Coordinates of C-alpha atoms in Angstrom, one line a residue:
Chain A
M1 CA 10.0 -0.1 32.2
S2 CA 13.3 -0.7 30.8
V3 CA 14.9 2.2 29.1
A4 CA 16.1 1.6 25.7
H5 CA 19.7 1.8 25.0
L6 CA 21.0 4.8 23.2
R7 CA 21.6 4.4 19.5
I8 CA 24.7 5.4 17.6
V9 CA 24.0 8.2 15.3
S10 CA 25.7 8.6 12.0
T11 CA 28.0 11.6 12.2
P12 CA 30.5 12.8 9.6
A13 CA 33.7 10.7 9.7
D14 CA 36.1 11.9 12.3
T15 CA 39.6 12.5 11.3
M16 CA 42.4 10.4 12.9
A17 CA 43.6 13.5 14.5
E18 CA 40.4 13.5 16.5
A19 CA 40.6 9.8 17.2
N20 CA 44.1 10.4 18.5
D21 CA 42.8 12.7 21.1
A22 CA 44.3 11.2 24.3
S23 CA 41.1 12.1 26.2
L24 CA 39.1 9.7 24.2
S25 CA 38.4 6.3 25.7
D26 CA 39.2 3.1 23.7
E27 CA 35.4 2.7 23.2
Q28 CA 35.2 6.2 21.7
V29 CA 38.1 5.6 19.4
V30 CA 36.6 2.5 18.0
A31 CA 33.2 4.0 17.8
R32 CA 34.5 6.9 15.7
L33 CA 36.4 4.6 13.5
Y34 CA 33.3 2.6 13.0
Q35 CA 31.3 5.7 12.1
G36 CA 34.0 6.9 9.7
H37 CA 34.8 3.6 7.9
K38 CA 32.0 1.1 8.4
D39 CA 30.9 1.4 4.9
L40 CA 34.4 0.6 3.5
V41 CA 34.6 -2.6 5.5
F42 CA 31.0 -3.5 4.9
R43 CA 31.3 -3.2 1.2
I44 CA 34.5 -5.2 1.2
G45 CA 32.6 -7.9 2.9
L46 CA 29.8 -7.6 0.4
R47 CA 32.3 -8.0 -2.5
Y48 CA 33.9 -11.1 -1.2
G49 CA 30.7 -12.4 0.3
R50 CA 29.0 -12.0 -3.1
G51 CA 26.4 -9.6 -1.8
D52 CA 25.6 -11.6 1.3
R53 CA 24.6 -9.0 3.9
T54 CA 24.9 -11.3 6.8
W55 CA 28.3 -12.4 5.8
A56 CA 29.4 -8.8 5.4
E57 CA 27.9 -7.7 8.7
D58 CA 29.7 -10.6 10.5
L59 CA 32.9 -9.5 9.0
T60 CA 32.4 -5.8 9.8
H61 CA 31.6 -6.8 13.4
D62 CA 34.8 -8.8 13.8
V63 CA 37.0 -6.2 12.1
F64 CA 35.9 -3.4 14.5
I65 CA 35.6 -5.4 17.7
D66 CA 39.1 -6.7 17.1
L67 CA 40.4 -3.1 17.0
F68 CA 40.3 -3.2 20.9
R69 CA 43.2 -5.6 20.8
D70 CA 45.4 -3.0 19.2
V71 CA 43.9 0.3 20.1
D72 CA 47.2 2.0 20.8
R73 CA 48.4 1.2 17.4
V74 CA 45.1 2.3 15.8
R75 CA 45.4 5.6 17.6
A76 CA 48.8 6.2 16.0
L77 CA 47.6 5.5 12.5
D78 CA 47.9 8.2 9.9
N79 CA 45.7 6.5 7.3
P80 CA 43.1 4.3 9.0
H81 CA 41.2 3.9 5.7
A82 CA 44.1 2.0 4.0
W83 CA 44.8 0.1 7.2
L84 CA 41.2 -1.0 7.5
Y85 CA 41.1 -1.9 3.8
R86 CA 44.0 -4.2 4.3
V87 CA 42.6 -5.7 7.5
A88 CA 39.1 -6.2 6.0
T89 CA 40.5 -7.8 2.8
N90 CA 42.7 -10.2 4.8
R91 CA 39.9 -11.0 7.1
C92 CA 37.7 -11.9 4.1
L93 CA 40.4 -14.1 2.7
D94 CA 40.7 -15.9 6.0
R95 CA 37.0 -16.5 6.1
L96 CA 36.9 -17.6 2.5
K97 CA 39.7 -20.0 3.1
S98 CA 38.0 -21.6 6.0
E99 CA 34.6 -21.7 4.5
R100 CA 33.5 -23.7 1.5
R101 CA 30.5 -21.8 0.4
R102 CA 28.9 -21.4 -2.9
R103 CA 27.4 -18.0 -3.4
R104 CA 24.1 -17.7 -5.1
L105 CA 24.2 -16.2 -8.5
T106 CA 20.6 -15.1 -8.7
A107 CA 21.0 -12.8 -5.8
V108 CA 22.8 -10.4 -8.1
A109 CA 19.5 -9.6 -9.8
G110 CA 18.7 -7.2 -7.0
N111 CA 22.0 -5.3 -7.3
N112 CA 20.8 -3.3 -10.2
V113 CA 23.2 -4.5 -12.7
S114 CA 21.5 -2.3 -15.3
P115 CA 22.0 -3.3 -18.9
R116 CA 23.6 -0.7 -21.0
G117 CA 21.6 0.7 -23.9
R118 CA 18.1 -0.6 -24.5
S119 CA 16.6 -2.5 -21.7
G120 CA 15.0 -5.3 -23.5
P121 CA 14.3 -8.6 -21.7
E122 CA 17.1 -10.3 -23.6
E123 CA 19.5 -7.6 -22.7
I124 CA 18.6 -8.0 -19.1
L125 CA 19.1 -11.7 -19.4
L126 CA 22.3 -11.3 -21.2
E127 CA 23.6 -9.1 -18.5
S128 CA 22.5 -11.5 -15.8
A129 CA 24.0 -14.4 -17.6
R130 CA 27.3 -12.6 -18.2
L131 CA 27.4 -11.6 -14.6
R132 CA 26.7 -15.1 -13.5
R133 CA 29.6 -16.5 -15.6
A134 CA 31.8 -13.7 -14.3
L135 CA 31.0 -14.6 -10.7
Q136 CA 31.6 -18.3 -11.5
F137 CA 34.9 -17.3 -12.7
V138 CA 35.8 -15.4 -9.6
D139 CA 34.4 -18.2 -7.4
A140 CA 36.7 -20.6 -9.0
L141 CA 39.8 -18.5 -8.0
E142 CA 41.3 -19.4 -4.7
P143 CA 40.7 -16.6 -2.1
E144 CA 44.1 -14.8 -2.5
W145 CA 43.9 -14.8 -6.3
R146 CA 40.3 -13.5 -5.9
A147 CA 41.6 -10.6 -3.8
C148 CA 44.3 -9.9 -6.4
F149 CA 41.8 -10.0 -9.1
Y150 CA 39.5 -7.4 -7.4
M151 CA 42.3 -5.2 -6.2
H152 CA 43.8 -5.1 -9.7
H153 CA 40.8 -5.1 -12.0
V154 CA 38.2 -3.3 -9.9
D155 CA 40.1 -1.1 -7.4
A156 CA 43.0 -0.5 -9.9
L157 CA 45.6 -0.8 -7.2
P158 CA 49.2 -1.0 -8.3
Q159 CA 51.0 -4.3 -7.7
K160 CA 53.1 -2.8 -5.0
E161 CA 50.0 -1.9 -3.0
I162 CA 48.4 -5.2 -3.6
A163 CA 51.6 -6.8 -2.4
A164 CA 51.5 -4.7 0.8
V165 CA 47.8 -5.6 1.5
L166 CA 48.5 -9.3 1.1
G167 CA 51.8 -9.4 2.6
R168 CA 53.5 -10.7 -0.4
S169 CA 56.3 -9.5 -2.8
P170 CA 55.4 -7.5 -5.8
S171 CA 56.9 -10.1 -8.1
N172 CA 54.7 -12.8 -6.5
I173 CA 51.7 -10.6 -7.2
C174 CA 52.7 -10.1 -10.8
R175 CA 53.0 -14.0 -11.2
I176 CA 49.5 -14.4 -9.7
L177 CA 48.0 -11.7 -11.9
K178 CA 49.5 -13.3 -15.1
R179 CA 48.0 -16.6 -14.2
I180 CA 44.7 -14.9 -13.6
E181 CA 44.9 -13.3 -17.0
K182 CA 45.4 -16.7 -18.6
R183 CA 42.3 -18.1 -16.9
L184 CA 40.4 -15.0 -17.7
N185 CA 41.3 -15.2 -21.4
A186 CA 40.2 -18.9 -21.4
A187 CA 36.9 -18.0 -19.7
E188 CA 36.2 -15.3 -22.2
R189 CA 36.8 -17.7 -25.1
E190 CA 34.4 -20.1 -23.5
V191 CA 31.8 -17.4 -23.3
E192 CA 32.4 -16.5 -27.0
D193 CA 32.1 -20.1 -28.0
G194 CA 28.8 -20.3 -26.2
Chain B
M1 CA 51.1 -6.9 -17.2
A2 CA 47.7 -5.8 -18.6
E3 CA 46.2 -3.0 -16.7
G4 CA 42.5 -3.6 -16.1
A5 CA 41.7 -5.8 -19.0
H6 CA 38.5 -4.7 -20.6
S7 CA 36.8 -7.9 -21.0
P8 CA 33.1 -8.4 -20.7
L9 CA 33.5 -10.5 -17.7
V10 CA 35.6 -8.0 -15.9
D11 CA 33.1 -5.2 -17.0
A12 CA 30.3 -7.2 -15.5
L13 CA 32.1 -7.7 -12.3
R14 CA 32.9 -4.0 -12.1
S15 CA 29.2 -3.2 -12.6
H16 CA 28.3 -5.7 -9.9
D17 CA 30.9 -4.2 -7.6
R18 CA 29.6 -0.7 -8.2
A19 CA 26.1 -1.9 -7.4
L20 CA 27.4 -3.3 -4.1
Q21 CA 29.1 -0.1 -3.3
R22 CA 25.7 1.6 -3.0
R23 CA 24.7 -0.5 -0.1
S24 CA 25.5 0.3 3.5
T25 CA 24.9 -1.2 6.9
S26 CA 21.4 -1.4 8.2
L27 CA 20.2 0.6 11.2
A28 CA 19.6 -2.5 13.2
F29 CA 23.2 -3.6 12.7
D30 CA 24.5 -0.2 13.6
E31 CA 22.6 -0.5 16.8
R32 CA 24.1 -3.9 17.5
M33 CA 27.6 -2.5 16.8
R34 CA 27.0 0.4 19.1
R35 CA 26.2 -1.9 21.9
S36 CA 29.1 -4.2 21.2
I37 CA 31.5 -1.3 21.0
A38 CA 30.1 0.4 24.2
S39 CA 30.7 -2.8 25.9
G40 CA 34.4 -2.7 25.2
P41 CA 36.6 -5.7 24.8
P42 CA 35.3 -8.8 26.5
R43 CA 38.0 -8.7 29.3
R44 CA 36.8 -5.2 30.2
R45 CA 33.2 -5.7 30.0
R46 CA 32.7 -6.9 33.5
A47 CA 34.4 -3.8 34.9
W48 CA 32.3 -1.5 32.7
T49 CA 29.1 -3.2 33.8
H50 CA 29.9 -2.7 37.4
W51 CA 30.7 1.0 36.7
L52 CA 27.4 1.4 34.8
A53 CA 25.5 -0.2 37.7
A54 CA 27.2 2.1 40.2
A55 CA 26.4 5.2 38.0
A56 CA 22.8 4.1 37.5
A57 CA 22.5 3.9 41.3
V58 CA 23.9 7.4 41.8
V59 CA 21.5 8.8 39.2
M60 CA 18.6 7.2 41.0
L61 CA 19.6 8.6 44.3
L62 CA 19.9 12.1 42.9
G63 CA 16.3 12.0 41.8
A64 CA 14.1 11.0 39.0
G65 CA 14.5 14.2 37.0
S66 CA 12.2 17.1 36.2
W67 CA 8.6 17.0 35.1
W68 CA 7.1 19.1 32.4
V69 CA 3.7 19.4 31.1
M70 CA 3.1 20.4 27.5
S71 CA -0.1 22.1 26.6
N72 CA -1.3 24.1 23.7
A73 CA 0.0 27.7 24.0
T74 CA -3.3 28.9 22.7
G75 CA -5.1 27.2 25.5
G76 CA -6.5 24.1 24.2
G77 CA -10.1 23.4 25.0
P78 CA -12.0 20.2 24.2
D79 CA -11.0 20.4 20.6
G80 CA -7.5 21.5 21.4
P81 CA -4.4 19.2 21.2
P82 CA -4.1 16.8 24.0
E83 CA -1.7 17.3 26.8
A84 CA 1.2 15.1 27.2
V85 CA 3.1 14.5 30.4
A86 CA 6.7 13.6 29.9
R87 CA 9.9 13.7 31.7
F88 CA 13.5 13.7 30.8
V89 CA 15.4 10.9 32.4
G90 CA 18.5 11.8 34.4
A91 CA 17.8 15.6 34.4
D92 CA 20.5 16.0 37.0
V93 CA 23.2 15.0 34.6
P94 CA 25.0 17.9 33.0
I95 CA 22.7 20.1 30.8
T96 CA 25.2 20.0 28.0
E97 CA 24.2 16.4 27.3
C98 CA 20.8 17.3 26.4
Q99 CA 19.3 20.5 25.2
R100 CA 15.7 21.0 24.6
D101 CA 13.6 23.8 23.3
F102 CA 9.9 23.9 23.4
E103 CA 7.8 25.3 20.6
E104 CA 4.1 24.9 21.4
R105 CA 3.5 21.3 21.3
V106 CA 6.8 20.4 19.8
V107 CA 10.1 19.9 21.5
H108 CA 13.5 20.2 19.7
L109 CA 16.1 18.0 21.2
R110 CA 19.8 18.3 20.8
G111 CA 22.4 16.1 22.3
R112 CA 21.9 12.8 24.1
C113 CA 18.3 12.9 25.3
T114 CA 16.0 10.4 26.8
L115 CA 12.4 11.3 26.9
E116 CA 9.9 9.1 28.7
L117 CA 6.2 9.4 28.0
E118 CA 4.4 7.7 30.9
E119 CA 1.2 7.4 29.1
P120 CA 1.5 5.4 27.0
G121 CA 4.8 3.8 28.1
V122 CA 7.1 5.2 25.5
T123 CA 10.8 6.0 25.7
V124 CA 12.4 8.2 23.0
Q125 CA 16.1 8.5 22.8
T126 CA 18.1 10.7 20.5
W127 CA 21.7 11.3 19.9
T128 CA 22.3 14.5 18.0
R129 CA 19.0 16.1 17.2
A130 CA 15.3 15.4 16.7
T131 CA 12.1 17.2 16.8
V132 CA 9.2 15.3 18.3
E133 CA 5.7 16.0 19.4
P134 CA 4.4 13.9 22.3
R135 CA 0.7 13.1 22.1
R136 CA -1.7 11.4 24.3
D137 CA -1.6 8.2 22.3
G138 CA 2.0 8.3 21.2
L139 CA 4.1 10.9 19.4
V140 CA 4.9 12.4 16.1
V141 CA 8.5 12.4 14.8
H142 CA 9.0 15.5 12.7
D143 CA 12.7 15.4 12.1
G144 CA 15.8 13.6 13.1
L145 CA 16.9 10.2 14.3
V146 CA 15.2 8.6 17.3
L147 CA 15.1 5.3 19.0
V148 CA 11.7 4.4 20.3
D149 CA 11.1 1.8 23.0
V150 CA 7.6 0.9 23.8
Q151 CA 6.4 -0.9 26.9
K152 CA 4.3 -3.9 26.0
V153 CA 0.8 -2.8 25.2
Q154 CA -1.8 -4.7 27.2
A155 CA -4.5 -6.5 25.3
G156 CA -7.5 -4.3 24.7
A157 CA -5.6 -1.1 25.4
A158 CA -5.4 1.6 22.8
P159 CA -2.4 1.2 20.6
V160 CA 0.6 3.4 20.7
R161 CA 1.0 5.3 17.5
V162 CA 4.0 7.1 16.2
G163 CA 3.4 9.5 13.4
V164 CA 6.0 9.9 10.7
G165 CA 6.1 11.6 7.3
G166 CA 5.0 8.6 5.4
G167 CA 2.2 7.4 7.7
S168 CA 1.9 6.2 11.2
I169 CA 3.4 3.2 13.1
E170 CA 1.1 1.2 15.3
V171 CA 3.2 -0.2 18.1
L172 CA 2.7 -3.4 20.1
G173 CA 5.5 -3.4 22.5
T174 CA 8.6 -3.0 20.5
Q175 CA 11.8 -1.2 19.8
F176 CA 12.5 0.5 16.5
V177 CA 14.5 3.3 14.9
I178 CA 13.0 6.1 12.9
Y179 CA 14.8 8.5 10.7
E180 CA 12.9 11.4 9.3
G181 CA 14.6 13.9 6.9
T182 CA 13.8 16.5 4.3
S183 CA 13.7 14.0 1.5
G184 CA 11.9 11.2 3.3
G185 CA 12.4 8.8 6.1
E186 CA 12.7 5.2 7.1
V187 CA 11.8 3.0 10.0
E188 CA 13.7 -0.2 11.0
L189 CA 12.3 -2.6 13.5
L190 CA 14.7 -3.9 16.1
E191 CA 12.4 -5.9 18.4
G192 CA 8.8 -6.8 18.6
A193 CA 6.3 -6.1 15.8
I194 CA 4.7 -3.1 14.3
R195 CA 2.2 -2.3 11.6
F196 CA 3.1 0.6 9.4
S197 CA 0.1 2.4 7.9
R198 CA 1.3 4.2 4.9
T199 CA -0.3 7.4 3.5
D200 CA 0.5 6.2 0.1
G201 CA -0.3 2.5 0.2
P202 CA -1.6 -0.4 2.2
A203 CA -0.5 -1.2 5.7
I204 CA 2.7 -3.2 6.2
E205 CA 3.2 -5.7 8.9
M206 CA 6.9 -5.4 9.8
E207 CA 9.1 -8.0 11.3
V208 CA 12.4 -7.7 13.1
G209 CA 15.0 -6.5 10.7
D210 CA 12.5 -5.1 8.3
R211 CA 13.1 -1.7 7.0
T212 CA 10.5 0.6 5.3
R213 CA 11.2 3.9 3.6
W214 CA 8.9 6.6 2.5
A215 CA 9.2 9.7 0.3
A216 CA 9.3 13.3 1.4
P217 CA 6.8 13.9 4.1
P218 CA 3.9 16.3 3.7
E219 CA 3.9 19.8 5.3
T220 CA 2.3 18.7 8.5
P221 CA 2.5 15.0 9.2
E222 CA -0.7 13.6 10.8
L223 CA -1.4 10.4 12.5
V224 CA -3.5 8.4 10.1
P225 CA -6.3 6.2 11.2
M226 CA -5.4 2.6 11.8
I227 CA -6.2 0.5 8.8
V228 CA -8.2 -2.6 9.4
P229 CA -5.8 -5.4 9.8
A230 CA -6.5 -7.2 6.5
P231 CA -3.5 -8.8 4.7
A232 CA -2.0 -6.5 2.2
P233 CA -2.6 -7.6 -1.3
T234 CA 0.5 -8.7 -3.1
P235 CA 1.2 -6.2 -5.8
V236 CA 0.7 -7.6 -9.3
P237 CA 1.7 -5.7 -12.4
T238 CA -1.4 -4.3 -14.0
I239 CA -1.6 -5.7 -17.4
P240 CA -4.6 -5.2 -19.5
A241 CA -6.2 -8.1 -21.3
T242 CA -5.3 -8.1 -24.9
D243 CA -8.0 -10.2 -26.2
N244 CA -11.6 -9.5 -25.2
E245 CA -13.2 -11.3 -28.1
A246 CA -12.4 -15.0 -27.6
P247 CA -14.3 -16.2 -24.6
A248 CA -11.9 -19.1 -24.1
P249 CA -12.7 -20.8 -20.8
E250 CA -10.0 -20.2 -18.2
P251 CA -9.3 -22.9 -15.6
A252 CA -8.6 -20.2 -13.1
P253 CA -11.0 -17.4 -13.7
T254 CA -9.3 -15.1 -11.1
R255 CA -6.0 -15.3 -12.9
A256 CA -5.1 -12.3 -15.1
K257 CA -5.0 -13.1 -18.7
R258 CA -1.4 -13.3 -19.9
V259 CA 0.0 -10.8 -22.4
D260 CA 2.3 -11.9 -25.1
S261 CA 5.5 -10.8 -23.6
A262 CA 6.8 -9.3 -20.4
S263 CA 8.1 -5.8 -20.5
A264 CA 11.7 -5.2 -19.6
E265 CA 10.5 -2.7 -16.9
D266 CA 8.2 -5.2 -15.3
L267 CA 10.8 -8.0 -15.2
N268 CA 13.5 -5.8 -13.9
A269 CA 11.2 -4.3 -11.3
T270 CA 10.1 -7.7 -10.2
L271 CA 13.6 -9.1 -9.9
V272 CA 14.8 -6.0 -8.0
E273 CA 11.8 -6.3 -5.6
V274 CA 12.4 -10.1 -5.2
A275 CA 16.0 -9.5 -4.4
R276 CA 15.1 -6.9 -1.8
L277 CA 12.7 -9.2 -0.1
R278 CA 15.2 -12.0 -0.3
E279 CA 17.8 -9.7 1.3
R280 CA 15.4 -9.1 4.3
G281 CA 14.8 -12.8 4.6
Q282 CA 11.2 -12.5 3.5
Y283 CA 11.4 -15.5 1.2
H284 CA 7.7 -16.2 1.2
D285 CA 6.9 -12.8 0.0
A286 CA 9.6 -13.0 -2.6
L287 CA 8.2 -16.2 -3.9
T288 CA 4.8 -14.8 -4.0
Q289 CA 6.0 -11.8 -5.9
L290 CA 7.9 -13.9 -8.4
R291 CA 5.1 -16.4 -9.0
E292 CA 2.5 -13.6 -9.4
F293 CA 4.7 -12.1 -12.1
R294 CA 5.2 -15.5 -13.8
R295 CA 1.6 -16.2 -13.9
S296 CA 0.6 -12.8 -15.1
V297 CA 2.9 -12.5 -18.2
R298 CA 4.0 -14.8 -21.0
L299 CA 7.7 -15.3 -20.7
P300 CA 10.1 -16.2 -23.5
R301 CA 11.9 -19.4 -22.8
T302 CA 15.2 -17.9 -21.8
M303 CA 13.5 -15.5 -19.3
A304 CA 11.3 -18.3 -18.0
E305 CA 14.5 -20.3 -17.3
V306 CA 15.9 -17.4 -15.2
V307 CA 12.7 -16.9 -13.3
S308 CA 12.4 -20.7 -12.7
F309 CA 15.9 -20.8 -11.3
E310 CA 15.2 -17.9 -9.0
E311 CA 12.1 -19.6 -7.8
G312 CA 14.0 -22.8 -7.0
S313 CA 16.7 -21.0 -5.1
L314 CA 14.1 -19.1 -3.1
L315 CA 12.4 -22.4 -2.1
E316 CA 15.9 -23.6 -0.9
A317 CA 16.5 -20.4 1.0
K318 CA 13.1 -20.8 2.6
G319 CA 14.0 -24.3 3.8
A320 CA 11.3 -26.0 1.7
T321 CA 13.6 -28.9 0.7
A322 CA 11.0 -31.3 -0.7
E323 CA 9.4 -28.5 -2.7
A324 CA 12.7 -27.4 -4.0
C325 CA 13.6 -30.9 -5.1
E326 CA 10.4 -31.2 -7.0
H327 CA 10.9 -27.8 -8.5
W328 CA 14.5 -28.7 -9.7
A329 CA 13.1 -31.8 -11.2
R330 CA 10.5 -29.8 -13.1
H331 CA 13.1 -27.2 -14.1
T332 CA 15.4 -29.8 -15.6
R333 CA 12.6 -31.5 -17.5
R334 CA 11.5 -28.2 -18.9
F335 CA 14.8 -26.6 -19.6
S336 CA 17.0 -29.6 -20.5
K337 CA 20.4 -28.6 -21.6
G338 CA 19.8 -25.1 -20.2
Q339 CA 22.3 -22.6 -18.9
Y340 CA 21.8 -23.7 -15.4
D341 CA 22.1 -27.4 -15.9
A342 CA 25.3 -27.8 -13.9
E343 CA 24.1 -25.5 -11.1
V344 CA 20.8 -27.3 -10.8
Q345 CA 22.6 -30.6 -10.6
R346 CA 24.7 -29.2 -7.7
H347 CA 21.7 -27.8 -5.9
S348 CA 19.9 -31.1 -6.2
T349 CA 22.9 -33.1 -5.0
R350 CA 23.4 -30.8 -2.1
L351 CA 19.8 -31.0 -1.1
G352 CA 19.9 -34.8 -1.3
C353 CA 17.0 -34.9 -3.7
A354 CA 15.8 -38.5 -4.2
H355 CA 15.2 -38.3 -7.8
E356 CA 17.9 -37.5 -10.4
P357 CA 17.1 -34.1 -11.9
G358 CA 18.2 -35.1 -15.3
G359 CA 15.9 -38.0 -15.5
N360 CA 12.2 -38.3 -16.1

């Protein structure tokens, strides 16, 4: 009878101080980082993958397995959270740029976008329709602009940090955000006009 | 530069993102990641494999481990609890790796433990802690996180059963993960097939990747009798007939009479459930759920359009191209100049549908 493999158990996130322990093997370092930060990476994948679990899991797998290539650097990190945020975001952008894939809008129905106020059927539909248009808007942005949009409007990151994540200058990010604002205003007007 | 413009579209995206943030990786994925990480980088994998093989050989030479026999401390007679024979694999490895305490029929495990039940052929592994109770026909998981591996059950042999808070799992040669906690538990199937007999509902046939949760377990979880393997009925919202006076003939007598309008709760619950089923790749079940809902209630036009679009996309996801094409054509005829016109056109084009969706 084959003995089943042992299964990783969710443990509280280990601090980098523990991961820096020289007695840990590379596998242990990566495993601890995975336990501590897998949800961060996975959820970034869900965001850019429009809720597609498989897409997000593929991304998560790639991000953590690739850590083996640079384990020494990873051991020396003070803030693995920020580093993984940057790595995961850029990996998503790389994938988006190389894929031409339309995300399904109706999948959002299961993500509990609860209507505010009274939950009449029309309210639910209105919310769903609004979200669909919002996702259409985001879909139409090129990947890097999409990342700027999310980091600015959803994560509320300052331009300087957005620039650091994307490897661009803050002034460049400012220009991108201004152009996004223009498109957003136009999209809002379209929605209002019906 | 505007900081976080408060536009309806942005608000909708923030809501969506918040909903996504509530999700996390599945147990099956975590297991795959564990294996990938344990294997190390590809260039080192070969060396690790050789090391593992050598280590395994050393363990085997040292012995197969210790045996222990559990019996009822009160001296079980014919009506007493069955005995179970189990052994811990690799008992000669340092004791700090696995600590176990026995309490009557129950064993509390701490650390990395592997427990093999020879009859039936079940292996239980745990990482941090778990409380299990081996039985003659399986075991009961009282608490903690375990990985269960079952040797293939021979045809005609008694099924292996694993008791959990929410019911019992009938195993057919399979690998799955169980988590049992104070507020409930879940099981995720990694390999093979299982049937989960719930204490609060019909049996569920689970496929690889499926995940089932249950609420807080009762005081003493018991193995429940196996439910006769009849297909579980698809849940349909219970909607009372509103008109019992007019004996209008119905073309399908088994179909529930429609009420005038769907409730928000029914619609929302249905869409959420459909999305969950879709997420697990259970497109057929999602379609069934959606169609049952559509047939059981009268939908306003705008709502019907949403439901119709969802149905079409599920047909596509399921790979039923011809059926999807026909559906898109019907959708376009019924909802001409609807909110999904452009999208339906794109879907039809992508599928290569023969007929133009806009035409009749």
